[in-house]
Amino acid sequence: MTLLHINSSILGEQSASRPLTAAIVKHLTDANPATEVVHYDLAAEPLGHLSTAEFLALQGVEPQDDATKRDVARNAKALDDFLAANVVVIGAPMYNFTLPSQLKAWLDRLAVAGRTFRYTESGPEGLAGGKRVIVASSRGGLYSEGTPQAALDHQETYLRGIFSLFGITDITFVRAEGLALSPDSRTAAVQAALSEIQQLAA
Ligand SMILES: Cc1cc2nc3c(=O)[nH]c(=O)nc-3n(C[C@H](O)[C@H](O)[C@H](O)COP(=O)(O)O)c2cc1C
């Protein structure tokens, strides 16, 4: 089994999502010790905005300079690593009601027509199904269904949408929310998420 581990929090040691993704990876690898783990820290090594030259390279336009050639090769590796993974574990904090831009930049490298999805006459069709995606979702406020701010969740809804485009239906959210409400609220939310992780099928 190959497991792709993605962190995107900019909060380092203070991050809530990083210990959660670490706990998910540990839970899965303890049960399957032969798992190969590939890790991306998108805050420590950001991909940057998808540039014109990088996008054109996907259309077959050869990059001209060495820096763009390196970026294009790195993008190809990011996509290959995603396609090769059986399980993808993603730390996805909510920043300003949506994903960290670092995580969006990674998704921009995956949403490649002909690789993860294709256009058909009846609409887009996913090409990267068969994976399991587990998202550690962390957020300061409350956005679960039924809460007053639920309509402002452009984080989990976005991830559901893009992985559905790729044909991925097996997606689990381990959610720690209300982290900014009080220290007790943060402790309780993180503890609940850690307990939930122990219940995940390994
Ligand atoms: C730049 C930034 C923007 C944030 N925006 C929101 C927000 O829109 N809604 C919210 O509930 N929490 C927001 N938060 C709080 C984070 O969701 C919370 O700190 C969470 O723990 C982030 O996950 P992390 O600790 O793994 O980075 C924001 C935090 C940061 C640093």
Tab-separated table of C-alpha atoms and ligand atoms in Angstrom:
chain	number	residue	atom	x	y	z
A	1	MET	CA	0.000	0.000	0.000
A	2	THR	CA	1.166	3.532	-0.752
A	3	LEU	CA	0.004	6.354	1.486
A	4	LEU	CA	0.347	9.994	0.507
A	5	HIS	CA	0.509	12.268	3.566
A	6	ILE	CA	-0.204	15.953	2.952
A	7	ASN	CA	0.139	18.750	5.504
A	8	SER	CA	-0.763	22.341	4.688
A	9	SER	CA	-1.062	24.168	8.022
A	10	ILE	CA	1.093	27.290	8.359
A	11	LEU	CA	0.909	27.101	12.167
A	12	GLY	CA	3.813	24.717	12.787
A	13	GLU	CA	3.891	23.449	16.374
A	14	GLN	CA	0.565	25.197	17.093
A	15	SER	CA	-1.200	23.366	14.295
A	16	ALA	CA	-4.262	21.284	15.120
A	17	SER	CA	-4.399	19.440	11.793
A	18	ARG	CA	-0.768	18.268	11.809
A	19	PRO	CA	-1.080	16.027	14.909
A	20	LEU	CA	-4.349	14.703	13.494
A	21	THR	CA	-2.824	13.673	10.155
A	22	ALA	CA	0.121	12.170	12.072
A	23	ALA	CA	-2.326	10.132	14.196
A	24	ILE	CA	-4.190	8.947	11.077
A	25	VAL	CA	-0.956	7.899	9.371
A	26	LYS	CA	0.213	6.106	12.536
A	27	HIS	CA	-3.123	4.313	12.902
A	28	LEU	CA	-2.973	3.069	9.310
A	29	THR	CA	0.728	2.190	9.222
A	30	ASP	CA	0.629	0.392	12.595
A	31	ALA	CA	-1.970	-1.914	11.051
A	32	ASN	CA	-0.111	-2.163	7.706
A	33	PRO	CA	3.627	-1.885	8.481
A	34	ALA	CA	4.668	-2.462	4.869
A	35	THR	CA	2.981	0.780	3.813
A	36	GLU	CA	5.152	3.156	1.826
A	37	VAL	CA	4.544	6.709	3.051
A	38	VAL	CA	5.218	9.745	0.854
A	39	HIS	CA	4.984	13.061	2.716
A	40	TYR	CA	4.477	16.599	1.396
A	41	ASP	CA	4.696	19.588	3.722
A	42	LEU	CA	3.091	22.263	1.566
A	43	ALA	CA	3.832	25.021	4.088
A	44	ALA	CA	7.546	24.190	4.385
A	45	GLU	CA	7.905	23.614	0.638
A	46	PRO	CA	5.120	25.589	-1.064
A	47	LEU	CA	4.291	24.894	-4.688
A	48	GLY	CA	3.370	28.491	-5.471
A	49	HIS	CA	0.635	29.707	-7.781
A	50	LEU	CA	0.194	27.676	-10.949
A	51	SER	CA	1.897	29.840	-13.581
A	52	THR	CA	1.033	30.371	-17.245
A	53	ALA	CA	4.101	28.391	-18.365
A	54	GLU	CA	3.258	25.510	-15.995
A	55	PHE	CA	-0.310	25.386	-17.288
A	56	LEU	CA	0.811	25.581	-20.926
A	57	ALA	CA	3.209	22.685	-20.294
A	58	LEU	CA	0.143	20.572	-19.520
A	59	GLN	CA	-1.135	21.485	-23.016
A	60	GLY	CA	2.125	20.269	-24.546
A	61	VAL	CA	3.960	23.618	-24.762
A	62	GLU	CA	7.591	22.858	-23.869
A	63	PRO	CA	9.011	25.043	-21.065
A	64	GLN	CA	11.900	27.197	-22.235
A	65	ASP	CA	13.925	28.062	-19.170
A	66	ASP	CA	15.509	25.823	-16.527
A	67	ALA	CA	13.430	27.173	-13.634
A	68	THR	CA	10.162	26.389	-15.448
A	69	LYS	CA	11.491	22.963	-16.481
A	70	ARG	CA	12.158	22.225	-12.795
A	71	ASP	CA	8.669	23.424	-11.810
A	72	VAL	CA	7.052	21.318	-14.534
A	73	ALA	CA	9.006	18.224	-13.419
A	74	ARG	CA	7.998	18.873	-9.802
A	75	ASN	CA	4.339	19.216	-10.843
A	76	ALA	CA	4.542	15.935	-12.762
A	77	LYS	CA	5.942	14.214	-9.655
A	78	ALA	CA	3.179	15.676	-7.456
A	79	LEU	CA	0.564	14.294	-9.846
A	80	ASP	CA	2.309	10.914	-10.175
A	81	ASP	CA	2.579	10.614	-6.376
A	82	PHE	CA	-1.138	11.323	-6.059
A	83	LEU	CA	-2.095	8.844	-8.786
A	84	ALA	CA	0.145	6.151	-7.272
A	85	ALA	CA	-1.336	6.461	-3.772
A	86	ASN	CA	-3.932	4.018	-2.491
A	87	VAL	CA	-4.662	6.234	0.510
A	88	VAL	CA	-4.335	10.016	0.742
A	89	VAL	CA	-4.306	11.660	4.181
A	90	ILE	CA	-4.743	15.432	4.036
A	91	GLY	CA	-4.454	18.077	6.736
A	92	ALA	CA	-6.926	20.749	5.654
A	93	PRO	CA	-7.326	23.716	7.993
A	94	MET	CA	-9.964	26.316	7.278
A	95	TYR	CA	-8.374	29.677	6.499
A	96	ASN	CA	-10.743	32.504	5.610
A	97	PHE	CA	-13.625	30.093	5.072
A	98	THR	CA	-11.704	27.922	2.604
A	99	LEU	CA	-8.492	25.925	2.104
A	100	PRO	CA	-4.990	27.269	2.752
A	101	SER	CA	-3.712	28.579	-0.579
A	102	GLN	CA	-0.853	26.072	-0.251
A	103	LEU	CA	-3.358	23.216	-0.416
A	104	LYS	CA	-5.218	24.830	-3.300
A	105	ALA	CA	-1.892	25.132	-5.181
A	106	TRP	CA	-1.356	21.362	-4.741
A	107	LEU	CA	-4.872	20.629	-6.017
A	108	ASP	CA	-4.137	22.871	-9.023
A	109	ARG	CA	-1.354	20.391	-9.933
A	110	LEU	CA	-3.756	17.434	-9.687
A	111	ALA	CA	-6.723	18.786	-11.636
A	112	VAL	CA	-5.294	17.839	-15.029
A	113	ALA	CA	-7.698	16.865	-17.805
A	114	GLY	CA	-6.787	13.470	-19.185
A	115	ARG	CA	-5.093	12.370	-15.928
A	116	THR	CA	-7.501	12.813	-12.998
A	117	PHE	CA	-10.649	13.580	-14.996
A	118	ARG	CA	-11.787	13.998	-18.565
A	119	TYR	CA	-14.534	15.912	-20.299
A	120	THR	CA	-17.273	13.904	-21.997
A	121	GLU	CA	-20.460	14.924	-23.787
A	122	SER	CA	-22.402	14.154	-20.634
A	123	GLY	CA	-20.059	16.111	-18.359
A	124	PRO	CA	-16.763	15.491	-16.582
A	125	GLU	CA	-15.760	11.929	-15.705
A	126	GLY	CA	-13.328	11.010	-12.909
A	127	LEU	CA	-10.193	9.020	-13.805
A	128	ALA	CA	-8.625	8.662	-10.347
A	129	GLY	CA	-11.250	6.630	-8.496
A	130	GLY	CA	-10.464	3.708	-6.232
A	131	LYS	CA	-8.508	5.718	-3.679
A	132	ARG	CA	-9.344	6.327	-0.087
A	133	VAL	CA	-9.083	9.967	1.023
A	134	ILE	CA	-9.057	10.899	4.715
A	135	VAL	CA	-9.143	14.597	5.573
A	136	ALA	CA	-8.241	16.043	8.963
A	137	SER	CA	-10.362	19.204	8.935
A	138	SER	CA	-9.576	21.869	11.545
A	139	ARG	CA	-11.383	25.141	12.050
A	140	GLY	CA	-11.676	27.850	14.642
A	141	GLY	CA	-15.451	28.248	14.472
A	142	LEU	CA	-18.414	25.939	13.919
A	143	TYR	CA	-19.598	25.127	10.406
A	144	SER	CA	-21.205	21.684	10.771
A	145	GLU	CA	-24.635	21.141	9.244
A	146	GLY	CA	-27.276	23.070	11.160
A	147	THR	CA	-24.921	25.710	12.579
A	148	PRO	CA	-25.527	29.387	11.631
A	149	GLN	CA	-22.206	29.575	9.733
A	150	ALA	CA	-22.653	26.307	7.795
A	151	ALA	CA	-23.111	28.153	4.472
A	152	LEU	CA	-19.603	29.617	4.860
A	153	ASP	CA	-17.926	26.204	4.704
A	154	HIS	CA	-15.979	26.458	1.442
A	155	GLN	CA	-13.350	24.068	2.784
A	156	GLU	CA	-14.900	20.610	3.215
A	157	THR	CA	-17.429	21.331	0.444
A	158	TYR	CA	-14.579	22.293	-1.885
A	159	LEU	CA	-12.643	19.110	-1.116
A	160	ARG	CA	-15.739	16.954	-1.632
A	161	GLY	CA	-16.310	18.655	-4.978
A	162	ILE	CA	-12.804	18.330	-6.359
A	163	PHE	CA	-12.295	14.719	-5.258
A	164	SER	CA	-15.686	13.890	-6.718
A	165	LEU	CA	-14.459	15.430	-10.016
A	166	PHE	CA	-11.513	13.001	-9.822
A	167	GLY	CA	-13.956	10.093	-9.339
A	168	ILE	CA	-13.104	9.547	-5.678
A	169	THR	CA	-16.097	8.565	-3.601
A	170	ASP	CA	-14.355	7.111	-0.527
A	171	ILE	CA	-13.716	10.323	1.419
A	172	THR	CA	-13.803	10.613	5.203
A	173	PHE	CA	-13.599	13.827	7.213
A	174	VAL	CA	-12.185	13.740	10.728
A	175	ARG	CA	-13.256	17.147	11.977
A	176	ALA	CA	-11.966	19.244	14.853
A	177	GLU	CA	-13.950	22.478	14.932
A	178	GLY	CA	-14.680	25.206	17.436
A	179	LEU	CA	-10.942	25.313	18.144
A	180	ALA	CA	-10.902	29.073	18.717
A	181	LEU	CA	-13.956	29.208	20.980
A	182	SER	CA	-12.083	28.445	24.224
A	183	PRO	CA	-9.157	26.310	25.410
A	184	ASP	CA	-11.642	23.705	26.706
A	185	SER	CA	-13.451	23.646	23.383
A	186	ARG	CA	-10.141	23.113	21.567
A	187	THR	CA	-9.080	20.285	23.894
A	188	ALA	CA	-12.459	18.554	23.600
A	189	ALA	CA	-12.549	18.870	19.785
A	190	VAL	CA	-9.015	17.525	19.346
A	191	GLN	CA	-9.650	14.656	21.787
A	192	ALA	CA	-12.873	13.736	19.969
A	193	ALA	CA	-11.060	13.752	16.627
A	194	LEU	CA	-8.233	11.595	18.008
A	195	SER	CA	-10.800	9.084	19.337
A	196	GLU	CA	-12.527	9.067	15.960
A	197	ILE	CA	-9.197	8.286	14.282
A	198	GLN	CA	-8.831	5.154	16.429
A	199	GLN	CA	-12.169	3.961	15.034
A	200	LEU	CA	-11.140	4.360	11.376
A	201	ALA	CA	-10.989	1.127	9.434
A	202	ALA	CA	-7.314	0.291	9.045
B	1	LIG	C1	-4.898	32.719	8.310
B	1	LIG	C2	-5.970	32.069	9.120
B	1	LIG	C3	-7.296	32.204	8.745
B	1	LIG	C4	-8.300	31.579	9.479
B	1	LIG	N1	-9.602	31.673	9.065
B	1	LIG	C5	-10.568	31.024	9.752
B	1	LIG	C6	-11.922	31.048	9.305
B	1	LIG	O1	-12.279	31.639	8.297
B	1	LIG	N2	-12.837	30.382	10.034
B	1	LIG	C7	-12.509	29.685	11.153
B	1	LIG	O2	-13.384	29.080	11.772
B	1	LIG	N3	-11.233	29.619	11.580
B	1	LIG	C8	-10.274	30.273	10.914
B	1	LIG	N4	-8.970	30.195	11.328
B	1	LIG	C9	-8.664	29.352	12.490
B	1	LIG	C10	-8.162	27.990	12.003
B	1	LIG	O3	-9.150	27.311	11.271
B	1	LIG	C11	-7.757	27.174	13.214
B	1	LIG	O4	-6.666	27.859	13.834
B	1	LIG	C12	-7.312	25.766	12.866
B	1	LIG	O5	-6.713	25.209	13.990
B	1	LIG	C13	-6.326	25.784	11.726
B	1	LIG	O6	-5.741	24.492	11.552
B	1	LIG	P1	-4.191	24.336	11.830
B	1	LIG	O7	-4.060	24.641	13.319
B	1	LIG	O8	-3.829	22.950	11.505
B	1	LIG	O9	-3.472	25.334	10.985
B	1	LIG	C14	-7.970	30.822	10.624
B	1	LIG	C15	-6.605	30.705	10.996
B	1	LIG	C16	-5.628	31.311	10.250
B	1	LIG	C17	-4.195	31.130	10.652
